[in-house]
Coordinates of C-alpha atoms in Angstrom, one line a residue:
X1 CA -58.2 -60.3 -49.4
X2 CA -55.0 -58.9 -50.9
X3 CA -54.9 -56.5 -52.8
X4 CA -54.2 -56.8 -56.7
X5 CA -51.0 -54.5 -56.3
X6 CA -49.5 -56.5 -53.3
X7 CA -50.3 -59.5 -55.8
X8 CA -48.6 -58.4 -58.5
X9 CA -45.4 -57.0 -55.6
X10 CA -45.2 -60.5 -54.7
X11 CA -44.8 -62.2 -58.4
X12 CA -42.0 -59.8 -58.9
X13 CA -40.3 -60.6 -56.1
X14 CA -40.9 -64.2 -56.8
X15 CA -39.3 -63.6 -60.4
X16 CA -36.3 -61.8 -59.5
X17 CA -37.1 -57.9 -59.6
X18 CA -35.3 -56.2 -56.7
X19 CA -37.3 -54.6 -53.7
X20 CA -35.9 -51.3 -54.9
X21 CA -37.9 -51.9 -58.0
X22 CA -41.1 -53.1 -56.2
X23 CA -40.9 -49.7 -54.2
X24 CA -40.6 -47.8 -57.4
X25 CA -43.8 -49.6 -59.0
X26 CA -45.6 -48.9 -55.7
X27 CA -45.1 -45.4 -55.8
X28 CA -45.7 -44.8 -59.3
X29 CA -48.9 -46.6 -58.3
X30 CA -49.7 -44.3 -55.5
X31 CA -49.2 -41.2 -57.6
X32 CA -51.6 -42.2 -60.1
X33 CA -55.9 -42.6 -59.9
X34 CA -55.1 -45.5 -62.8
X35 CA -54.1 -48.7 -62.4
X36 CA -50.3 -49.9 -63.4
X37 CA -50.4 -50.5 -66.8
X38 CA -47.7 -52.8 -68.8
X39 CA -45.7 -49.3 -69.6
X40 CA -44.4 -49.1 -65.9
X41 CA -43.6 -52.8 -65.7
X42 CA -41.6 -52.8 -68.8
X43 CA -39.6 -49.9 -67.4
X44 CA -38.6 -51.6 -64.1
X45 CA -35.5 -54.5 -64.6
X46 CA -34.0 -56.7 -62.4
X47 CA -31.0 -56.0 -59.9
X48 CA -28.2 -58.1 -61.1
X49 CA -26.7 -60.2 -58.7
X50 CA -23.2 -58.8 -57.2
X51 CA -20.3 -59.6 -58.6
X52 CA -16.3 -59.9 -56.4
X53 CA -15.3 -56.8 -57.8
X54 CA -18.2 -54.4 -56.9
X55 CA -20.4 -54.1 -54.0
X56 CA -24.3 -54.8 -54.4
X57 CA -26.6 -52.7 -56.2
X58 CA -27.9 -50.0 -53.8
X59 CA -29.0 -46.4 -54.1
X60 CA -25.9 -45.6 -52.3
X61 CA -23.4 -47.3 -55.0
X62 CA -26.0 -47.1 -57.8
X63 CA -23.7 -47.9 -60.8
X64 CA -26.6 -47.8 -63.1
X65 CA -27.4 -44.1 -63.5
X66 CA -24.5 -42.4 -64.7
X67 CA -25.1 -39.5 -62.7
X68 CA -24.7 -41.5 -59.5
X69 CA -22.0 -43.3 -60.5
X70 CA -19.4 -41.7 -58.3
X71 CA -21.6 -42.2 -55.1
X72 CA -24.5 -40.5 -53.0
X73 CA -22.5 -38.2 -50.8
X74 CA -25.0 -38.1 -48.1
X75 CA -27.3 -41.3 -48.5
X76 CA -30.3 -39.4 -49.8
X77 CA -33.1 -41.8 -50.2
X78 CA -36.7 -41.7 -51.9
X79 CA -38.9 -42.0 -49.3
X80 CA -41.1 -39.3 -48.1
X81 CA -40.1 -39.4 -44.3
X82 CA -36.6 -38.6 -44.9
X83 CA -37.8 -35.2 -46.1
X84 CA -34.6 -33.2 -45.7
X85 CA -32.1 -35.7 -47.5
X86 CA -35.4 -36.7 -49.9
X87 CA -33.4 -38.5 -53.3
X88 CA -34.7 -37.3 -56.8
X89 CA -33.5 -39.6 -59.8
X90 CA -33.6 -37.9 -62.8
X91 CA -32.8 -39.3 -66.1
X92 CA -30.1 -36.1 -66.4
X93 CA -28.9 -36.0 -62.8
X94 CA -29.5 -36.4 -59.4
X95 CA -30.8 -34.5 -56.6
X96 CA -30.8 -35.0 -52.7
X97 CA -33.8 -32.4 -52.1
X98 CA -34.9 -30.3 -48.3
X99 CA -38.1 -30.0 -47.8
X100 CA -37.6 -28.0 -44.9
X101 CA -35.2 -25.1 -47.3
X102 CA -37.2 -25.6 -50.6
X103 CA -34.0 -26.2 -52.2
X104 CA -31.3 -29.3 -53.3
X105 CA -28.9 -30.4 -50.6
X106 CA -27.1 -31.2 -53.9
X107 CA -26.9 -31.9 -57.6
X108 CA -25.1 -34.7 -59.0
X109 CA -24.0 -35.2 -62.8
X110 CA -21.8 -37.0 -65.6
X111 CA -20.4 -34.6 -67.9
X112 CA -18.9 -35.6 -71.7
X113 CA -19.7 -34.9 -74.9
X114 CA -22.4 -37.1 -75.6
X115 CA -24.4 -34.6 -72.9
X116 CA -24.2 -31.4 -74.7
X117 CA -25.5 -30.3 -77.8
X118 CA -26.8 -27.7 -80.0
X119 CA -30.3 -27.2 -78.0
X120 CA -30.9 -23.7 -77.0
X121 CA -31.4 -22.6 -73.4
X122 CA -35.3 -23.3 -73.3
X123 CA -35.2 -20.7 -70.1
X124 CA -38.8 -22.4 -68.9
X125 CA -38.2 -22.5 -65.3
X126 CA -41.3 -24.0 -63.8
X127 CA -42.2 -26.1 -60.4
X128 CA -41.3 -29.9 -60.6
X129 CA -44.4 -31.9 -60.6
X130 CA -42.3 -35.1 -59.3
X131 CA -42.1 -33.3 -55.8
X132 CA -44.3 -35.9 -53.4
X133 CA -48.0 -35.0 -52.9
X134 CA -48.4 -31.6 -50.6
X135 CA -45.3 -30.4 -50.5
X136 CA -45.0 -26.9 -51.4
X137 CA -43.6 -26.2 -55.4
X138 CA -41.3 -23.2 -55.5
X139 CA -42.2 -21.2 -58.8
X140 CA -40.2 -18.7 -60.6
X141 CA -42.2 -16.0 -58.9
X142 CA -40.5 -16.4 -55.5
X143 CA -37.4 -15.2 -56.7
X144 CA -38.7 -11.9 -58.2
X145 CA -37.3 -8.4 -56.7
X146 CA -35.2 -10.9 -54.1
X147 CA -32.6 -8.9 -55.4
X148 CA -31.1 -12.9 -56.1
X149 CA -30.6 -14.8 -59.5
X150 CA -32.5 -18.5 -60.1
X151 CA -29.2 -19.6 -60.2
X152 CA -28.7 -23.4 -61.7
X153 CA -26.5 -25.9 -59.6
X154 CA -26.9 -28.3 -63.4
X155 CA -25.6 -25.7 -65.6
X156 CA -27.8 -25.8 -68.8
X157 CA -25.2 -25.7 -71.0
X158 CA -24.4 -28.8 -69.5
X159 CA -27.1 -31.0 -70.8
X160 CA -28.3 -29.3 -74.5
X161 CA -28.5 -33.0 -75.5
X162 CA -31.8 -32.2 -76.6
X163 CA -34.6 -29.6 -76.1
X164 CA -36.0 -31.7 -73.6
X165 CA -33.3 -32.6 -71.6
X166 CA -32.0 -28.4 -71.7
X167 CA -35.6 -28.3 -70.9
X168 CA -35.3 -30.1 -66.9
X169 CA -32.6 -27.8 -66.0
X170 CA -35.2 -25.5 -65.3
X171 CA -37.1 -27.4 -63.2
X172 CA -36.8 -25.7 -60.1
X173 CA -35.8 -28.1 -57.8
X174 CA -32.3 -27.6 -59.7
X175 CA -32.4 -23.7 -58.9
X176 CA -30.9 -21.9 -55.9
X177 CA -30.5 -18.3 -55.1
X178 CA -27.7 -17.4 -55.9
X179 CA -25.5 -13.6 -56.0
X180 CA -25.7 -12.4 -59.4
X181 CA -21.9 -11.4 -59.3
X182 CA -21.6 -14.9 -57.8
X183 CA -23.6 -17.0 -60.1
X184 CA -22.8 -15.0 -63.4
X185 CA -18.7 -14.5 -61.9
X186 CA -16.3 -17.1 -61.0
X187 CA -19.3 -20.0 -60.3
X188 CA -20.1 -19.2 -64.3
X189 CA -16.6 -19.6 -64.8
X190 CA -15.8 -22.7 -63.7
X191 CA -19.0 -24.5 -65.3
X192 CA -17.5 -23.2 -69.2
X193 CA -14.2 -24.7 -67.8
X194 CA -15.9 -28.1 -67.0
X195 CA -17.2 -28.0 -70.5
X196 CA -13.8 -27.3 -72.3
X197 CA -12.1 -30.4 -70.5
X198 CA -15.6 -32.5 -71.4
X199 CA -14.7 -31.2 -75.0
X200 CA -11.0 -32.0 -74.6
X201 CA -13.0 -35.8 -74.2
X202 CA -12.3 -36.1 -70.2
X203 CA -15.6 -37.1 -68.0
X204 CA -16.2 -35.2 -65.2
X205 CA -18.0 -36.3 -62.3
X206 CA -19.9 -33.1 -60.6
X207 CA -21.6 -32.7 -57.6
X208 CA -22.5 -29.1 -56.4
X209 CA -24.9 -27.8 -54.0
X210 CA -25.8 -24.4 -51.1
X211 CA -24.7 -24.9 -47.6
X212 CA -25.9 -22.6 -44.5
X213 CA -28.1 -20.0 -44.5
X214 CA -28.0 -16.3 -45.2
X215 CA -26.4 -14.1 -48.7
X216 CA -26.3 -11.2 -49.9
X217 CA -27.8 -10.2 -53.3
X218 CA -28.7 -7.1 -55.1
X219 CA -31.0 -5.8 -52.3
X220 CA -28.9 -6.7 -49.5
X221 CA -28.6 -9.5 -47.3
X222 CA -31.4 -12.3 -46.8
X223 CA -32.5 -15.6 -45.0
X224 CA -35.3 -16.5 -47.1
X225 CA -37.3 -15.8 -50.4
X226 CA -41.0 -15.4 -49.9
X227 CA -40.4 -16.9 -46.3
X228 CA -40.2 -20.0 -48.0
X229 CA -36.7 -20.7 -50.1
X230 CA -33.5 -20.3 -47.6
X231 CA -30.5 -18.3 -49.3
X232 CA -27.3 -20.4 -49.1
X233 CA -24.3 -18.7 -47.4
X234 CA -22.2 -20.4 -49.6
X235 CA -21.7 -22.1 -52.8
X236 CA -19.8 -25.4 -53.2
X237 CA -18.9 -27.8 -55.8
X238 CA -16.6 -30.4 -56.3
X239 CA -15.0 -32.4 -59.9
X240 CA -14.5 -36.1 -60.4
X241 CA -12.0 -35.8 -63.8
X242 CA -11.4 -38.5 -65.6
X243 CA -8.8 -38.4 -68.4
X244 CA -9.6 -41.9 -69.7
X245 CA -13.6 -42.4 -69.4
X246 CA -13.6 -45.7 -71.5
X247 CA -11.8 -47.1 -68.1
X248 CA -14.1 -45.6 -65.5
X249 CA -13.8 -45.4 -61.7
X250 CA -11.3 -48.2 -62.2
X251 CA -9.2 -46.2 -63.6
X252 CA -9.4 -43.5 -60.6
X253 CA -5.8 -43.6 -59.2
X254 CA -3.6 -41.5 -56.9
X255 CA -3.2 -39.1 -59.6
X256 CA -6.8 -38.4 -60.7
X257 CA -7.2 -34.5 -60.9
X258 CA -10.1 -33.1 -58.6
X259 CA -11.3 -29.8 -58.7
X260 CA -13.1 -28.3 -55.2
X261 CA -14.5 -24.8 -54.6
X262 CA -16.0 -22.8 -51.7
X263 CA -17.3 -19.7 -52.8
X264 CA -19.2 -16.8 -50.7
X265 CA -23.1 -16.2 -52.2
X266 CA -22.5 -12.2 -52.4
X267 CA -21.7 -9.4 -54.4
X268 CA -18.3 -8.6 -55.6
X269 CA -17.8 -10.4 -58.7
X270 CA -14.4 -12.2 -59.2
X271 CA -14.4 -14.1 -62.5
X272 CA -11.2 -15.8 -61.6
X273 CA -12.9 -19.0 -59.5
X274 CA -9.1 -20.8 -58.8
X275 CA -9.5 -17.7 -55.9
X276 CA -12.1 -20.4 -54.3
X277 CA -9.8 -23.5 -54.5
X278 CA -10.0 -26.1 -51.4
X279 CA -9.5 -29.5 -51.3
X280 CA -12.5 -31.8 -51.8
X281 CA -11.6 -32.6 -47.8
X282 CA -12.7 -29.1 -46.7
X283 CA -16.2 -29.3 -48.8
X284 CA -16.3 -32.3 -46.4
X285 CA -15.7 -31.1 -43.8
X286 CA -18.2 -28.1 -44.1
X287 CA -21.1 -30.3 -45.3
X288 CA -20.8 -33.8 -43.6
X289 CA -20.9 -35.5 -47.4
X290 CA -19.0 -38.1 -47.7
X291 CA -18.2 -37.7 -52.1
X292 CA -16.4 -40.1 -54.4
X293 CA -17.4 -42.9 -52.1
X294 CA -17.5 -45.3 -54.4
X295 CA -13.6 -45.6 -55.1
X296 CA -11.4 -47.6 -53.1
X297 CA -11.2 -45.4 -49.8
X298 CA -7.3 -45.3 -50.1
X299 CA -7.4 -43.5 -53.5
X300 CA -9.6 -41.6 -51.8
X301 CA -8.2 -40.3 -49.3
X302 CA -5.4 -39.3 -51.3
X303 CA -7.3 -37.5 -54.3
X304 CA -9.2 -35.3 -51.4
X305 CA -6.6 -34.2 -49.7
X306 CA -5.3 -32.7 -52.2
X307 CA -6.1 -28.8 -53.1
X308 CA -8.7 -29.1 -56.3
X309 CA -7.5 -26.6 -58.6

């Protein structure tokens, strides 16, 4: 006999709801000892059908969650088996999480006005419960005496929407450790100057992560935290900036302004983060992402060649 969930999978497909959403009902199902109840189904809507203009609705051109918008950079995906490049959708951003480094591959945002606010810094930095079952939950503790900051890849300052939103920037899937002179320097820097052009009303696309292993911090250098949480050897990020937002990726052209940065996770602080400018080609290059991939690949290539500064 089938069972009531693969019933109820069934009708939903038979209705219209995407297999993207059946996969998110199932697993909402599997975390939980209760049965679904009408609160999960309301939440779950149907794929619209693709249009000329823009490719289907996938997870790797999700135009639905704003943080996404500008693409997944290295096809993260929510399933349990692709544990290294595991994808975390969060109502305000978007991870691609390691199990492997207890840390995000990257962070993904939108930044404008409408995501900051007056909420203060709520500085609760806890273990994300939305980590699958048995996988180990970094806490705060890990990172004390390392000698490293819990330094955030989704500034805080970023989202103050709200106390609750502020609030899951201190989840710690979104922490990495980071330099202090590094994380409180020129990487500091740059996130106030993403703010100011968010204020000047631009949108900014963001997407910022650790790549390799092995920085130095107050203690010296270091591999790993705990023997659990690897130490990025560097720090990357790369901007999306969109003077007219009301237009949106359609109104990307040749002369779209990106903004790219490599910066070394150690001490010696250098508040001046233009030192760091690459183009959003060399972040490439370095981490196999492929960003922006949802504009037309010859604006593309242009807008990435360029040096980000």
């Amino acid at each position: 006999m089938r069972s009531p969930l693969a019933l109820l999978l069934t009708a939903l497909l038979a209705i219209g709801f995407s297999q993207t959403a059946t996969i998110a009902i199932d697993s909402a199902y599997a975390q939980s000892a209760q049965p679904l109840d009408n609160n999960v189904i309301k939440k779950v809507t149907p794929t619209k059908a693709p249009s000329k203009t823009k490719p289907s609705h996938t997870l790797d051109n999700d135009y639905s969650n704003p943080n996404l918008k500008a693409g997944n950079p290295s096809k993260a995906t929510p399933d349990v088996a692709n544990a290294d490049n595991y994808l975390m959708l969060k109502p305000e951003y978007v991870l691609s999480y390691s199990k492997s480094r207890n840390i995000a591959n990257w962070a993904s945002w939108q930044l404008n006005k409408s995501w900051m606010g007056d909420a203060k810094r709520q500085n609760n930095f806890r273990p994300d419960p939305a980590l699958p079952k048995g996988w180990y939950r970094v806490v705060t503790t890990n990172y004390g005496g390392s000698g490293f900051d819990r330094g955030h890849l989704v500034n805080s300052e970023d989202r103050g929407q709200s106390v609750e939103v502020n609030s899951s920037t201190f989840l710690m899937t979104n922490i990495v450790p980071q330099a202090p002179d590094n994380n409180q320097g020129g990487w500091e820097k740059l996130e106030s100057y993403s703010r100011i052009l968010a204020n000047q009303g631009k949108e900014l696309y963001i997407i910022a992560g650790g790549f390799g292993i092995g920085g130095e911090g107050n203690n010296g250098k270091a591999s790993q935290l705990k023997g659990k949480i690897t130490v990025p050897e560097t720090m990357w990020k790369v901007i999306l900036v969109l003077d007219e937002p009301t237009k949106g990726l359609e109104g990307v052209t040749a002369d779209t302004r990106t903004i790219a940065v490599l910066m070394p996770n150690k001490q010696g602080r250098n508040n001046k983060w233009q030192d760091f400018c690459v183009s959003v080609d060399d972040v490439e290059k370095l981490t196999g992402y492929d960003f922006f991939s949802n504009i037309p690949p010859d604006i593309q290539e242009q807008i990435e060649s360029k040096k980000g500064c």
